[in-house]
């Protein structure tokens, strides 16, 4: 399915029956959350390809967080969904937070898998992104891809992508490197989401953090803790043995957690 907007052409899948769950993937691949959506049963599953990824197009040359939240709202309107559970991974979690802030009536609950932003003052100084950006500035997009993803997901991330998404999944992710390290990174760096915005988010939120992040030196546990201080209705769960790639590492576990959290926060009325 496809929705044509003024600044983007957004592709999405809409399958299943039950309360609607929207999936907003992380950077470099439109399919980070696809195995999780496939494992989730008893829900209507709306999987969006964010602008610039997968079958979607970014006509703006760098769609920022507010614009992408608007894309998600437009897809929900197109699907006739007035309220949904929203799942976001990494950069997609930032979009989910923005949607909950600007359109609170649309968001019944949030499950956020290691949001990429905002940063925390006490987070460790990870070298993954600086090294990746240095490679990107020299035009080494594949080197940038490896520096970033091995830094936050571990050394076997390429094998993981192939095992879950096939060789095409890895090829598509590599092809997205130029877009991520130029257009998306610049657009997302302009996003401002501080304690004032966080405190207005009314939806119950579950923060999922990979326990392997401490060994890898990633900033995501600190960023989740920063969010947990200011989001009014938040739980945090550490998934030991998993990394930033958790939706591919154990999609069955992540789907079960999402289903259980959504069941504890049912949407009002009967939504098809």
PDB file of C-alpha atoms in Angstrom:
ATOM      1  CA  UNK A   1       0.000   0.000   0.000  1.00  0.00           C
ATOM      2  CA  UNK A   2       1.162   3.546  -0.636  1.00  0.00           C
ATOM      3  CA  UNK A   3       0.208   7.032   0.496  1.00  0.00           C
ATOM      4  CA  UNK A   4       1.311  10.015  -1.576  1.00  0.00           C
ATOM      5  CA  UNK A   5       2.096  13.120   0.484  1.00  0.00           C
ATOM      6  CA  UNK A   6       3.522  16.500  -0.467  1.00  0.00           C
ATOM      7  CA  UNK A   7       7.002  15.700   0.908  1.00  0.00           C
ATOM      8  CA  UNK A   8       7.101  11.905   0.711  1.00  0.00           C
ATOM      9  CA  UNK A   9       5.681   8.754  -0.791  1.00  0.00           C
ATOM     10  CA  UNK A  10       5.060   6.368   2.084  1.00  0.00           C
ATOM     11  CA  UNK A  11       4.734   2.611   1.651  1.00  0.00           C
ATOM     12  CA  UNK A  12       3.122   0.523   4.352  1.00  0.00           C
ATOM     13  CA  UNK A  13       1.662  -2.910   5.026  1.00  0.00           C
ATOM     14  CA  UNK A  14      -1.631  -3.416   6.850  1.00  0.00           C
ATOM     15  CA  UNK A  15      -2.436  -6.956   7.974  1.00  0.00           C
ATOM     16  CA  UNK A  16      -4.245  -8.831  10.704  1.00  0.00           C
ATOM     17  CA  UNK A  17      -7.194  -8.060  12.940  1.00  0.00           C
ATOM     18  CA  UNK A  18      -7.503  -6.656  16.435  1.00  0.00           C
ATOM     19  CA  UNK A  19      -6.237  -3.532  18.102  1.00  0.00           C
ATOM     20  CA  UNK A  20      -3.925  -1.670  15.710  1.00  0.00           C
ATOM     21  CA  UNK A  21      -0.178  -1.664  16.306  1.00  0.00           C
ATOM     22  CA  UNK A  22       2.050   0.651  14.257  1.00  0.00           C
ATOM     23  CA  UNK A  23       5.719  -0.206  13.644  1.00  0.00           C
ATOM     24  CA  UNK A  24       8.346   2.520  12.998  1.00  0.00           C
ATOM     25  CA  UNK A  25      11.719   1.005  12.104  1.00  0.00           C
ATOM     26  CA  UNK A  26      15.218   2.228  12.863  1.00  0.00           C
ATOM     27  CA  UNK A  27      17.771   3.575  10.406  1.00  0.00           C
ATOM     28  CA  UNK A  28      19.540   1.767   7.563  1.00  0.00           C
ATOM     29  CA  UNK A  29      16.811  -0.843   7.020  1.00  0.00           C
ATOM     30  CA  UNK A  30      13.051  -0.691   6.591  1.00  0.00           C
ATOM     31  CA  UNK A  31      12.824  -4.235   7.966  1.00  0.00           C
ATOM     32  CA  UNK A  32      14.275  -4.028  11.472  1.00  0.00           C
ATOM     33  CA  UNK A  33      10.800  -4.632  12.907  1.00  0.00           C
ATOM     34  CA  UNK A  34       9.333  -6.829  10.168  1.00  0.00           C
ATOM     35  CA  UNK A  35      10.109 -10.153  11.944  1.00  0.00           C
ATOM     36  CA  UNK A  36       8.572  -8.760  15.146  1.00  0.00           C
ATOM     37  CA  UNK A  37       5.406  -7.736  13.307  1.00  0.00           C
ATOM     38  CA  UNK A  38       5.212 -11.198  11.739  1.00  0.00           C
ATOM     39  CA  UNK A  39       5.562 -12.832  15.168  1.00  0.00           C
ATOM     40  CA  UNK A  40       2.862 -10.675  16.779  1.00  0.00           C
ATOM     41  CA  UNK A  41      -0.568 -12.293  16.648  1.00  0.00           C
ATOM     42  CA  UNK A  42      -4.016 -11.049  17.634  1.00  0.00           C
ATOM     43  CA  UNK A  43      -3.395  -7.473  16.482  1.00  0.00           C
ATOM     44  CA  UNK A  44      -3.807  -5.409  13.347  1.00  0.00           C
ATOM     45  CA  UNK A  45      -0.223  -4.725  12.255  1.00  0.00           C
ATOM     46  CA  UNK A  46       0.617  -1.560  10.310  1.00  0.00           C
ATOM     47  CA  UNK A  47       4.270  -1.609   9.248  1.00  0.00           C
ATOM     48  CA  UNK A  48       5.438   1.723   7.834  1.00  0.00           C
ATOM     49  CA  UNK A  49       8.516   2.256   5.672  1.00  0.00           C
ATOM     50  CA  UNK A  50       9.841   5.594   6.876  1.00  0.00           C
ATOM     51  CA  UNK A  51      10.668   8.227   4.252  1.00  0.00           C
ATOM     52  CA  UNK A  52      13.883   7.354   2.440  1.00  0.00           C
ATOM     53  CA  UNK A  53      13.808   3.645   3.285  1.00  0.00           C
ATOM     54  CA  UNK A  54      12.465   0.510   1.670  1.00  0.00           C
ATOM     55  CA  UNK A  55       9.701   1.290  -0.806  1.00  0.00           C
ATOM     56  CA  UNK A  56       9.156   4.809   0.561  1.00  0.00           C
ATOM     57  CA  UNK A  57      10.584   7.996  -0.927  1.00  0.00           C
ATOM     58  CA  UNK A  58      11.760  11.190   0.739  1.00  0.00           C
ATOM     59  CA  UNK A  59      10.968  14.120  -1.544  1.00  0.00           C
ATOM     60  CA  UNK A  60      12.272  16.648   1.005  1.00  0.00           C
ATOM     61  CA  UNK A  61      15.873  15.437   0.853  1.00  0.00           C
ATOM     62  CA  UNK A  62      15.929  14.780   4.576  1.00  0.00           C
ATOM     63  CA  UNK A  63      12.631  14.306   6.400  1.00  0.00           C
ATOM     64  CA  UNK A  64      13.010  15.279  10.050  1.00  0.00           C
ATOM     65  CA  UNK A  65      11.340  13.816  13.114  1.00  0.00           C
ATOM     66  CA  UNK A  66       8.253  16.114  13.105  1.00  0.00           C
ATOM     67  CA  UNK A  67       7.685  15.475   9.399  1.00  0.00           C
ATOM     68  CA  UNK A  68       7.922  11.713   9.868  1.00  0.00           C
ATOM     69  CA  UNK A  69       5.497  11.845  12.789  1.00  0.00           C
ATOM     70  CA  UNK A  70       3.149  13.620  10.391  1.00  0.00           C
ATOM     71  CA  UNK A  71       3.629  10.820   7.864  1.00  0.00           C
ATOM     72  CA  UNK A  72       2.638   8.257  10.492  1.00  0.00           C
ATOM     73  CA  UNK A  73      -0.449  10.268  11.440  1.00  0.00           C
ATOM     74  CA  UNK A  74      -1.417  10.477   7.765  1.00  0.00           C
ATOM     75  CA  UNK A  75      -1.092   6.698   7.347  1.00  0.00           C
ATOM     76  CA  UNK A  76      -3.286   6.125  10.404  1.00  0.00           C
ATOM     77  CA  UNK A  77      -5.903   8.476   8.975  1.00  0.00           C
ATOM     78  CA  UNK A  78      -5.743   6.659   5.635  1.00  0.00           C
ATOM     79  CA  UNK A  79      -6.272   3.349   7.443  1.00  0.00           C
ATOM     80  CA  UNK A  80      -9.194   4.733   9.450  1.00  0.00           C
ATOM     81  CA  UNK A  81      -7.361   4.213  12.758  1.00  0.00           C
ATOM     82  CA  UNK A  82      -8.131   6.846  15.418  1.00  0.00           C
ATOM     83  CA  UNK A  83      -5.804   5.375  18.069  1.00  0.00           C
ATOM     84  CA  UNK A  84      -3.059   2.760  18.060  1.00  0.00           C
ATOM     85  CA  UNK A  85      -0.232   1.181  19.986  1.00  0.00           C
ATOM     86  CA  UNK A  86       3.009   2.603  18.543  1.00  0.00           C
ATOM     87  CA  UNK A  87       6.281   0.657  18.403  1.00  0.00           C
ATOM     88  CA  UNK A  88       9.508   2.456  17.546  1.00  0.00           C
ATOM     89  CA  UNK A  89      13.090   1.235  17.210  1.00  0.00           C
ATOM     90  CA  UNK A  90      16.074   3.611  17.361  1.00  0.00           C
ATOM     91  CA  UNK A  91      15.283   6.576  15.064  1.00  0.00           C
ATOM     92  CA  UNK A  92      11.773   5.185  14.706  1.00  0.00           C
ATOM     93  CA  UNK A  93      11.367   5.497  18.481  1.00  0.00           C
ATOM     94  CA  UNK A  94      12.115   9.214  18.151  1.00  0.00           C
ATOM     95  CA  UNK A  95       9.318   9.490  15.593  1.00  0.00           C
ATOM     96  CA  UNK A  96       7.005   7.612  17.973  1.00  0.00           C
ATOM     97  CA  UNK A  97       7.848  10.028  20.800  1.00  0.00           C
ATOM     98  CA  UNK A  98       7.177  13.027  18.586  1.00  0.00           C
ATOM     99  CA  UNK A  99       3.835  11.556  17.526  1.00  0.00           C
ATOM    100  CA  UNK A 100       2.851  11.009  21.164  1.00  0.00           C
ATOM    101  CA  UNK A 101       3.805  14.620  21.908  1.00  0.00           C
ATOM    102  CA  UNK A 102       2.115  16.357  18.981  1.00  0.00           C
ATOM    103  CA  UNK A 103      -0.825  13.983  18.436  1.00  0.00           C
ATOM    104  CA  UNK A 104      -1.502  12.406  21.853  1.00  0.00           C
ATOM    105  CA  UNK A 105      -4.972  11.274  20.865  1.00  0.00           C
ATOM    106  CA  UNK A 106      -3.473   8.897  18.283  1.00  0.00           C
ATOM    107  CA  UNK A 107      -1.169   7.039  20.673  1.00  0.00           C
ATOM    108  CA  UNK A 108      -2.634   4.537  23.115  1.00  0.00           C
ATOM    109  CA  UNK A 109       0.728   3.159  24.252  1.00  0.00           C
ATOM    110  CA  UNK A 110       4.394   3.308  23.327  1.00  0.00           C
ATOM    111  CA  UNK A 111       7.039   0.591  23.178  1.00  0.00           C
ATOM    112  CA  UNK A 112      10.415   2.199  22.511  1.00  0.00           C
ATOM    113  CA  UNK A 113      13.401   0.013  21.617  1.00  0.00           C
ATOM    114  CA  UNK A 114      16.555   2.002  22.419  1.00  0.00           C
ATOM    115  CA  UNK A 115      15.580   5.465  21.110  1.00  0.00           C
ATOM    116  CA  UNK A 116      18.379   7.081  19.120  1.00  0.00           C
ATOM    117  CA  UNK A 117      17.742  10.475  20.724  1.00  0.00           C
ATOM    118  CA  UNK A 118      17.630  12.585  22.847  1.00  0.00           C
ATOM    119  CA  UNK A 119      21.105  12.314  24.327  1.00  0.00           C
ATOM    120  CA  UNK A 120      21.798  12.087  28.055  1.00  0.00           C
ATOM    121  CA  UNK A 121      24.388  14.186  29.858  1.00  0.00           C
ATOM    122  CA  UNK A 122      25.904  11.159  31.597  1.00  0.00           C
ATOM    123  CA  UNK A 123      26.004   8.787  28.629  1.00  0.00           C
ATOM    124  CA  UNK A 124      29.278   7.025  27.707  1.00  0.00           C
ATOM    125  CA  UNK A 125      31.291   8.486  24.854  1.00  0.00           C
ATOM    126  CA  UNK A 126      30.637   5.886  22.168  1.00  0.00           C
ATOM    127  CA  UNK A 127      32.979   5.997  19.182  1.00  0.00           C
ATOM    128  CA  UNK A 128      30.569   4.248  16.791  1.00  0.00           C
ATOM    129  CA  UNK A 129      28.916   7.299  15.254  1.00  0.00           C
ATOM    130  CA  UNK A 130      32.035   9.538  15.102  1.00  0.00           C
ATOM    131  CA  UNK A 131      33.994   6.791  13.350  1.00  0.00           C
ATOM    132  CA  UNK A 132      31.115   6.139  10.988  1.00  0.00           C
ATOM    133  CA  UNK A 133      30.735   9.812  10.118  1.00  0.00           C
ATOM    134  CA  UNK A 134      34.472  10.081   9.457  1.00  0.00           C
ATOM    135  CA  UNK A 135      34.207   7.206   6.986  1.00  0.00           C
ATOM    136  CA  UNK A 136      31.105   8.759   5.418  1.00  0.00           C
ATOM    137  CA  UNK A 137      32.879  12.086   4.888  1.00  0.00           C
ATOM    138  CA  UNK A 138      35.494  10.247   2.841  1.00  0.00           C
ATOM    139  CA  UNK A 139      32.790   8.576   0.781  1.00  0.00           C
ATOM    140  CA  UNK A 140      33.338   5.139   2.339  1.00  0.00           C
ATOM    141  CA  UNK A 141      29.662   4.310   2.851  1.00  0.00           C
ATOM    142  CA  UNK A 142      30.258   0.623   3.503  1.00  0.00           C
ATOM    143  CA  UNK A 143      32.933   1.437   6.064  1.00  0.00           C
ATOM    144  CA  UNK A 144      30.534   3.878   7.729  1.00  0.00           C
ATOM    145  CA  UNK A 145      27.858   1.178   7.817  1.00  0.00           C
ATOM    146  CA  UNK A 146      30.200  -1.303   9.489  1.00  0.00           C
ATOM    147  CA  UNK A 147      31.622   1.191  11.985  1.00  0.00           C
ATOM    148  CA  UNK A 148      28.197   2.262  13.174  1.00  0.00           C
ATOM    149  CA  UNK A 149      26.332  -1.043  13.270  1.00  0.00           C
ATOM    150  CA  UNK A 150      29.159  -3.141  14.704  1.00  0.00           C
ATOM    151  CA  UNK A 151      29.603  -0.448  17.338  1.00  0.00           C
ATOM    152  CA  UNK A 152      25.997  -0.609  18.543  1.00  0.00           C
ATOM    153  CA  UNK A 153      25.018  -4.171  17.560  1.00  0.00           C
ATOM    154  CA  UNK A 154      28.245  -6.169  17.786  1.00  0.00           C
ATOM    155  CA  UNK A 155      30.629  -7.692  15.228  1.00  0.00           C
ATOM    156  CA  UNK A 156      28.173 -10.223  13.767  1.00  0.00           C
ATOM    157  CA  UNK A 157      25.536  -7.735  12.642  1.00  0.00           C
ATOM    158  CA  UNK A 158      25.980  -8.527   8.936  1.00  0.00           C
ATOM    159  CA  UNK A 159      25.387 -12.228   9.597  1.00  0.00           C
ATOM    160  CA  UNK A 160      22.348 -11.309  11.683  1.00  0.00           C
ATOM    161  CA  UNK A 161      20.848  -9.207   8.903  1.00  0.00           C
ATOM    162  CA  UNK A 162      21.322 -12.020   6.397  1.00  0.00           C
ATOM    163  CA  UNK A 163      19.954 -14.686   8.756  1.00  0.00           C
ATOM    164  CA  UNK A 164      16.747 -12.731   9.418  1.00  0.00           C
ATOM    165  CA  UNK A 165      16.260 -10.742   6.217  1.00  0.00           C
ATOM    166  CA  UNK A 166      18.256 -12.642   3.607  1.00  0.00           C
ATOM    167  CA  UNK A 167      21.069 -11.399   1.392  1.00  0.00           C
ATOM    168  CA  UNK A 168      18.697  -8.821  -0.096  1.00  0.00           C
ATOM    169  CA  UNK A 169      18.106  -7.422   3.380  1.00  0.00           C
ATOM    170  CA  UNK A 170      21.815  -6.750   3.826  1.00  0.00           C
ATOM    171  CA  UNK A 171      22.166  -5.310   0.321  1.00  0.00           C
ATOM    172  CA  UNK A 172      19.246  -2.935   0.889  1.00  0.00           C
ATOM    173  CA  UNK A 173      20.640  -1.828   4.244  1.00  0.00           C
ATOM    174  CA  UNK A 174      24.053  -1.114   2.727  1.00  0.00           C
ATOM    175  CA  UNK A 175      22.395   0.868  -0.055  1.00  0.00           C
ATOM    176  CA  UNK A 176      20.724   3.079   2.560  1.00  0.00           C
ATOM    177  CA  UNK A 177      24.048   4.161   4.072  1.00  0.00           C
ATOM    178  CA  UNK A 178      24.419   7.323   1.995  1.00  0.00           C
ATOM    179  CA  UNK A 179      20.892   8.484   2.920  1.00  0.00           C
ATOM    180  CA  UNK A 180      21.381   7.756   6.632  1.00  0.00           C
ATOM    181  CA  UNK A 181      24.783   9.391   7.022  1.00  0.00           C
ATOM    182  CA  UNK A 182      23.838  12.504   5.070  1.00  0.00           C
ATOM    183  CA  UNK A 183      20.153  13.412   4.781  1.00  0.00           C
ATOM    184  CA  UNK A 184      18.658  11.621   7.785  1.00  0.00           C
ATOM    185  CA  UNK A 185      21.464  12.303  10.260  1.00  0.00           C
ATOM    186  CA  UNK A 186      21.382  16.022   9.485  1.00  0.00           C
ATOM    187  CA  UNK A 187      17.588  16.206   9.701  1.00  0.00           C
ATOM    188  CA  UNK A 188      17.357  14.287  12.968  1.00  0.00           C
ATOM    189  CA  UNK A 189      20.145  16.277  14.622  1.00  0.00           C
ATOM    190  CA  UNK A 190      17.872  19.334  14.463  1.00  0.00           C
ATOM    191  CA  UNK A 191      15.201  17.626  16.582  1.00  0.00           C
ATOM    192  CA  UNK A 192      14.599  19.179  19.982  1.00  0.00           C
ATOM    193  CA  UNK A 193      12.866  17.033  22.588  1.00  0.00           C
ATOM    194  CA  UNK A 194      13.680  18.003  26.128  1.00  0.00           C
ATOM    195  CA  UNK A 195      12.108  17.495  29.556  1.00  0.00           C
ATOM    196  CA  UNK A 196       9.343  19.998  28.790  1.00  0.00           C
ATOM    197  CA  UNK A 197       8.183  17.951  25.817  1.00  0.00           C
ATOM    198  CA  UNK A 198       8.700  14.634  27.596  1.00  0.00           C
ATOM    199  CA  UNK A 199       6.533  15.608  30.559  1.00  0.00           C
ATOM    200  CA  UNK A 200       3.532  16.206  28.285  1.00  0.00           C
ATOM    201  CA  UNK A 201       3.527  12.660  26.858  1.00  0.00           C
ATOM    202  CA  UNK A 202       0.454  11.027  28.353  1.00  0.00           C
ATOM    203  CA  UNK A 203       0.697   7.561  26.783  1.00  0.00           C
ATOM    204  CA  UNK A 204       2.078   4.727  28.925  1.00  0.00           C
ATOM    205  CA  UNK A 205       5.534   3.844  27.646  1.00  0.00           C
ATOM    206  CA  UNK A 206       7.774   0.794  27.862  1.00  0.00           C
ATOM    207  CA  UNK A 207      11.492   1.316  27.263  1.00  0.00           C
ATOM    208  CA  UNK A 208      13.376  -1.767  26.063  1.00  0.00           C
ATOM    209  CA  UNK A 209      17.156  -1.722  26.481  1.00  0.00           C
ATOM    210  CA  UNK A 210      19.626  -4.355  25.316  1.00  0.00           C
ATOM    211  CA  UNK A 211      21.855  -5.631  28.097  1.00  0.00           C
ATOM    212  CA  UNK A 212      24.785  -6.074  25.683  1.00  0.00           C
ATOM    213  CA  UNK A 213      24.965  -2.305  25.294  1.00  0.00           C
ATOM    214  CA  UNK A 214      27.040  -1.987  28.458  1.00  0.00           C
ATOM    215  CA  UNK A 215      29.696  -4.299  27.037  1.00  0.00           C
ATOM    216  CA  UNK A 216      29.650  -2.501  23.697  1.00  0.00           C
ATOM    217  CA  UNK A 217      29.805   0.923  25.352  1.00  0.00           C
ATOM    218  CA  UNK A 218      26.639   2.226  23.729  1.00  0.00           C
ATOM    219  CA  UNK A 219      24.740   5.222  25.133  1.00  0.00           C
ATOM    220  CA  UNK A 220      21.275   3.690  24.988  1.00  0.00           C
ATOM    221  CA  UNK A 221      20.871   2.641  28.625  1.00  0.00           C
ATOM    222  CA  UNK A 222      21.727   6.189  29.726  1.00  0.00           C
ATOM    223  CA  UNK A 223      19.380   7.671  27.129  1.00  0.00           C
ATOM    224  CA  UNK A 224      16.554   5.397  28.247  1.00  0.00           C
ATOM    225  CA  UNK A 225      17.189   6.356  31.884  1.00  0.00           C
ATOM    226  CA  UNK A 226      17.054  10.032  30.911  1.00  0.00           C
ATOM    227  CA  UNK A 227      13.691   9.500  29.229  1.00  0.00           C
ATOM    228  CA  UNK A 228      12.384   7.468  32.162  1.00  0.00           C
ATOM    229  CA  UNK A 229      13.033  10.359  34.544  1.00  0.00           C
ATOM    230  CA  UNK A 230      10.807  12.737  32.586  1.00  0.00           C
ATOM    231  CA  UNK A 231       8.161  10.628  30.788  1.00  0.00           C
ATOM    232  CA  UNK A 232       5.227  10.477  33.222  1.00  0.00           C
ATOM    233  CA  UNK A 233       4.126   6.851  32.751  1.00  0.00           C
ATOM    234  CA  UNK A 234       7.185   4.762  31.960  1.00  0.00           C
ATOM    235  CA  UNK A 235       8.524   1.279  32.612  1.00  0.00           C
ATOM    236  CA  UNK A 236      12.002   0.074  31.677  1.00  0.00           C
ATOM    237  CA  UNK A 237      13.005  -3.489  30.865  1.00  0.00           C
ATOM    238  CA  UNK A 238      16.555  -4.678  30.258  1.00  0.00           C
ATOM    239  CA  UNK A 239      16.835  -7.551  27.791  1.00  0.00           C
ATOM    240  CA  UNK A 240      19.991  -9.393  28.768  1.00  0.00           C
ATOM    241  CA  UNK A 241      22.044 -10.856  25.952  1.00  0.00           C
ATOM    242  CA  UNK A 242      20.524  -8.563  23.331  1.00  0.00           C
ATOM    243  CA  UNK A 243      21.910  -5.453  21.647  1.00  0.00           C
ATOM    244  CA  UNK A 244      20.570  -2.523  19.644  1.00  0.00           C
ATOM    245  CA  UNK A 245      19.652  -5.170  17.061  1.00  0.00           C
ATOM    246  CA  UNK A 246      17.183  -6.778  19.497  1.00  0.00           C
ATOM    247  CA  UNK A 247      14.210  -6.902  17.068  1.00  0.00           C
ATOM    248  CA  UNK A 248      16.255  -9.169  14.788  1.00  0.00           C
ATOM    249  CA  UNK A 249      18.106 -11.034  17.529  1.00  0.00           C
ATOM    250  CA  UNK A 250      14.919 -12.257  19.240  1.00  0.00           C
ATOM    251  CA  UNK A 251      11.776 -11.131  17.398  1.00  0.00           C
ATOM    252  CA  UNK A 252       9.606 -13.676  19.219  1.00  0.00           C
ATOM    253  CA  UNK A 253      10.546 -12.290  22.636  1.00  0.00           C
ATOM    254  CA  UNK A 254      10.076  -8.685  21.523  1.00  0.00           C
ATOM    255  CA  UNK A 255       6.687  -9.508  19.991  1.00  0.00           C
ATOM    256  CA  UNK A 256       5.582 -11.220  23.206  1.00  0.00           C
ATOM    257  CA  UNK A 257       6.607  -8.215  25.290  1.00  0.00           C
ATOM    258  CA  UNK A 258       4.755  -5.864  22.941  1.00  0.00           C
ATOM    259  CA  UNK A 259       1.625  -8.003  23.058  1.00  0.00           C
ATOM    260  CA  UNK A 260       1.665  -8.198  26.843  1.00  0.00           C
ATOM    261  CA  UNK A 261       2.174  -4.452  27.250  1.00  0.00           C
ATOM    262  CA  UNK A 262      -0.587  -3.632  24.765  1.00  0.00           C
ATOM    263  CA  UNK A 263      -2.924  -6.031  26.564  1.00  0.00           C
ATOM    264  CA  UNK A 264      -2.295  -4.168  29.826  1.00  0.00           C
ATOM    265  CA  UNK A 265      -3.170  -0.881  28.113  1.00  0.00           C
ATOM    266  CA  UNK A 266      -6.208  -1.662  25.934  1.00  0.00           C
ATOM    267  CA  UNK A 267      -7.453   0.942  23.532  1.00  0.00           C
ATOM    268  CA  UNK A 268     -10.883   2.467  24.162  1.00  0.00           C
ATOM    269  CA  UNK A 269     -13.777   1.113  22.125  1.00  0.00           C
ATOM    270  CA  UNK A 270     -13.634  -1.560  19.452  1.00  0.00           C
ATOM    271  CA  UNK A 271     -11.105  -0.715  16.747  1.00  0.00           C
ATOM    272  CA  UNK A 272     -10.823  -2.836  13.615  1.00  0.00           C
TER     273      UNK A 272
END
